[in-house]
C-alpha positions as YAML, in Angstrom:
chain: A
units: angstrom
residues:
- id: 1
  name: ASP
  ca: [28.24, -16.71, 48.53]
- id: 2
  name: SER
  ca: [25.45, -18.55, 46.78]
- id: 3
  name: VAL
  ca: [26.10, -22.38, 45.29]
- id: 4
  name: ASP
  ca: [24.54, -23.18, 41.77]
- id: 5
  name: LEU
  ca: [23.37, -26.88, 42.54]
- id: 6
  name: GLY
  ca: [22.42, -27.25, 38.79]
- id: 7
  name: SER
  ca: [26.12, -26.69, 37.66]
- id: 8
  name: HIS
  ca: [27.40, -28.95, 40.56]
- id: 9
  name: VAL
  ca: [25.30, -31.84, 39.51]
- id: 10
  name: ILE
  ca: [26.19, -31.51, 35.88]
- id: 11
  name: THR
  ca: [29.84, -31.46, 36.86]
- id: 12
  name: LYS
  ca: [29.43, -34.69, 38.83]
- id: 13
  name: LEU
  ca: [27.52, -36.28, 35.99]
- id: 14
  name: ALA
  ca: [30.43, -35.21, 33.66]
- id: 15
  name: GLU
  ca: [32.94, -36.90, 35.90]
- id: 16
  name: LYS
  ca: [30.83, -40.37, 35.23]
- id: 17
  name: ASP
  ca: [31.07, -42.38, 32.10]
- id: 18
  name: MET
  ca: [27.76, -41.30, 30.14]
- id: 19
  name: GLN
  ca: [27.23, -45.11, 29.22]
- id: 20
  name: MET
  ca: [26.81, -45.70, 33.12]
- id: 21
  name: TRP
  ca: [24.25, -43.03, 33.51]
- id: 22
  name: THR
  ca: [21.03, -44.14, 35.09]
- id: 23
  name: MET
  ca: [17.51, -43.02, 33.98]
- id: 24
  name: GLY
  ca: [17.72, -40.60, 36.85]
- id: 25
  name: ASP
  ca: [21.09, -39.30, 35.73]
- id: 26
  name: VAL
  ca: [19.81, -38.49, 32.26]
- id: 27
  name: ALA
  ca: [16.49, -37.01, 33.68]
- id: 28
  name: THR
  ca: [18.71, -34.62, 35.89]
- id: 29
  name: PHE
  ca: [20.76, -33.68, 32.78]
- id: 30
  name: VAL
  ca: [17.95, -32.93, 30.70]
- id: 31
  name: SER
  ca: [16.14, -30.92, 33.27]
- id: 32
  name: GLN
  ca: [19.44, -28.89, 33.91]
- id: 33
  name: THR
  ca: [20.85, -28.38, 30.25]
- id: 34
  name: VAL
  ca: [17.59, -28.62, 27.93]
- id: 35
  name: ALA
  ca: [14.29, -28.13, 29.69]
- id: 36
  name: GLU
  ca: [12.53, -29.20, 32.77]
- id: 37
  name: ARG
  ca: [9.35, -29.98, 30.57]
- id: 38
  name: TYR
  ca: [11.34, -32.64, 28.64]
- id: 39
  name: LYS
  ca: [12.59, -34.60, 31.66]
- id: 40
  name: ASN
  ca: [9.45, -36.92, 31.97]
- id: 41
  name: THR
  ca: [9.66, -37.60, 28.36]
- id: 42
  name: PHE
  ca: [13.15, -39.26, 28.77]
- id: 43
  name: VAL
  ca: [11.90, -41.12, 31.90]
- id: 44
  name: ASN
  ca: [8.79, -42.46, 30.13]
- id: 45
  name: HIS
  ca: [11.24, -43.51, 27.19]
- id: 46
  name: MET
  ca: [13.40, -45.12, 29.73]
- id: 47
  name: ILE
  ca: [16.46, -43.41, 28.42]
- id: 48
  name: ASP
  ca: [19.50, -44.20, 30.18]
- id: 49
  name: GLY
  ca: [22.95, -43.25, 29.21]
- id: 50
  name: LYS
  ca: [23.56, -45.92, 26.75]
- id: 51
  name: ALA
  ca: [20.33, -45.08, 25.16]
- id: 52
  name: LEU
  ca: [20.92, -41.46, 25.01]
- id: 53
  name: LEU
  ca: [24.09, -42.05, 23.19]
- id: 54
  name: MET
  ca: [22.24, -43.76, 20.49]
- id: 55
  name: VAL
  ca: [19.40, -41.34, 20.18]
- id: 56
  name: ASN
  ca: [19.62, -38.99, 17.27]
- id: 57
  name: ALA
  ca: [17.61, -35.76, 16.30]
- id: 58
  name: ASP
  ca: [15.01, -37.52, 14.21]
- id: 59
  name: GLN
  ca: [14.12, -39.72, 16.98]
- id: 60
  name: LEU
  ca: [13.86, -36.97, 19.54]
- id: 61
  name: CYS
  ca: [11.46, -35.07, 17.04]
- id: 62
  name: SER
  ca: [9.23, -38.12, 16.12]
- id: 63
  name: ALA
  ca: [9.29, -40.36, 19.02]
- id: 64
  name: MET
  ca: [9.81, -37.95, 21.77]
- id: 65
  name: LYS
  ca: [7.74, -35.11, 20.28]
- id: 66
  name: MET
  ca: [10.62, -32.43, 20.92]
- id: 67
  name: PRO
  ca: [10.75, -29.55, 18.39]
- id: 68
  name: LEU
  ca: [13.70, -29.62, 16.00]
- id: 69
  name: GLY
  ca: [15.42, -26.60, 17.94]
- id: 70
  name: MET
  ca: [15.46, -28.49, 21.11]
- id: 71
  name: ALA
  ca: [16.53, -31.64, 19.60]
- id: 72
  name: LEU
  ca: [19.85, -30.07, 18.31]
- id: 73
  name: ILE
  ca: [21.11, -28.72, 21.69]
...
């Protein structure tokens, strides 16, 4: 039997209050659910759980240079 570590990590993050997520938690979430290539963008912008809850699609597109489709995920 193989174990999907990505799903396990996401499950563990889901058990934690998102406001308490560290920048590392957000980076892991982004790499596992959006795309690995955007992980460093979130790290460089110092996005932790509290900041992630406040970010909107316009900010993702303009400040973080994500294409609109990815910003809406």
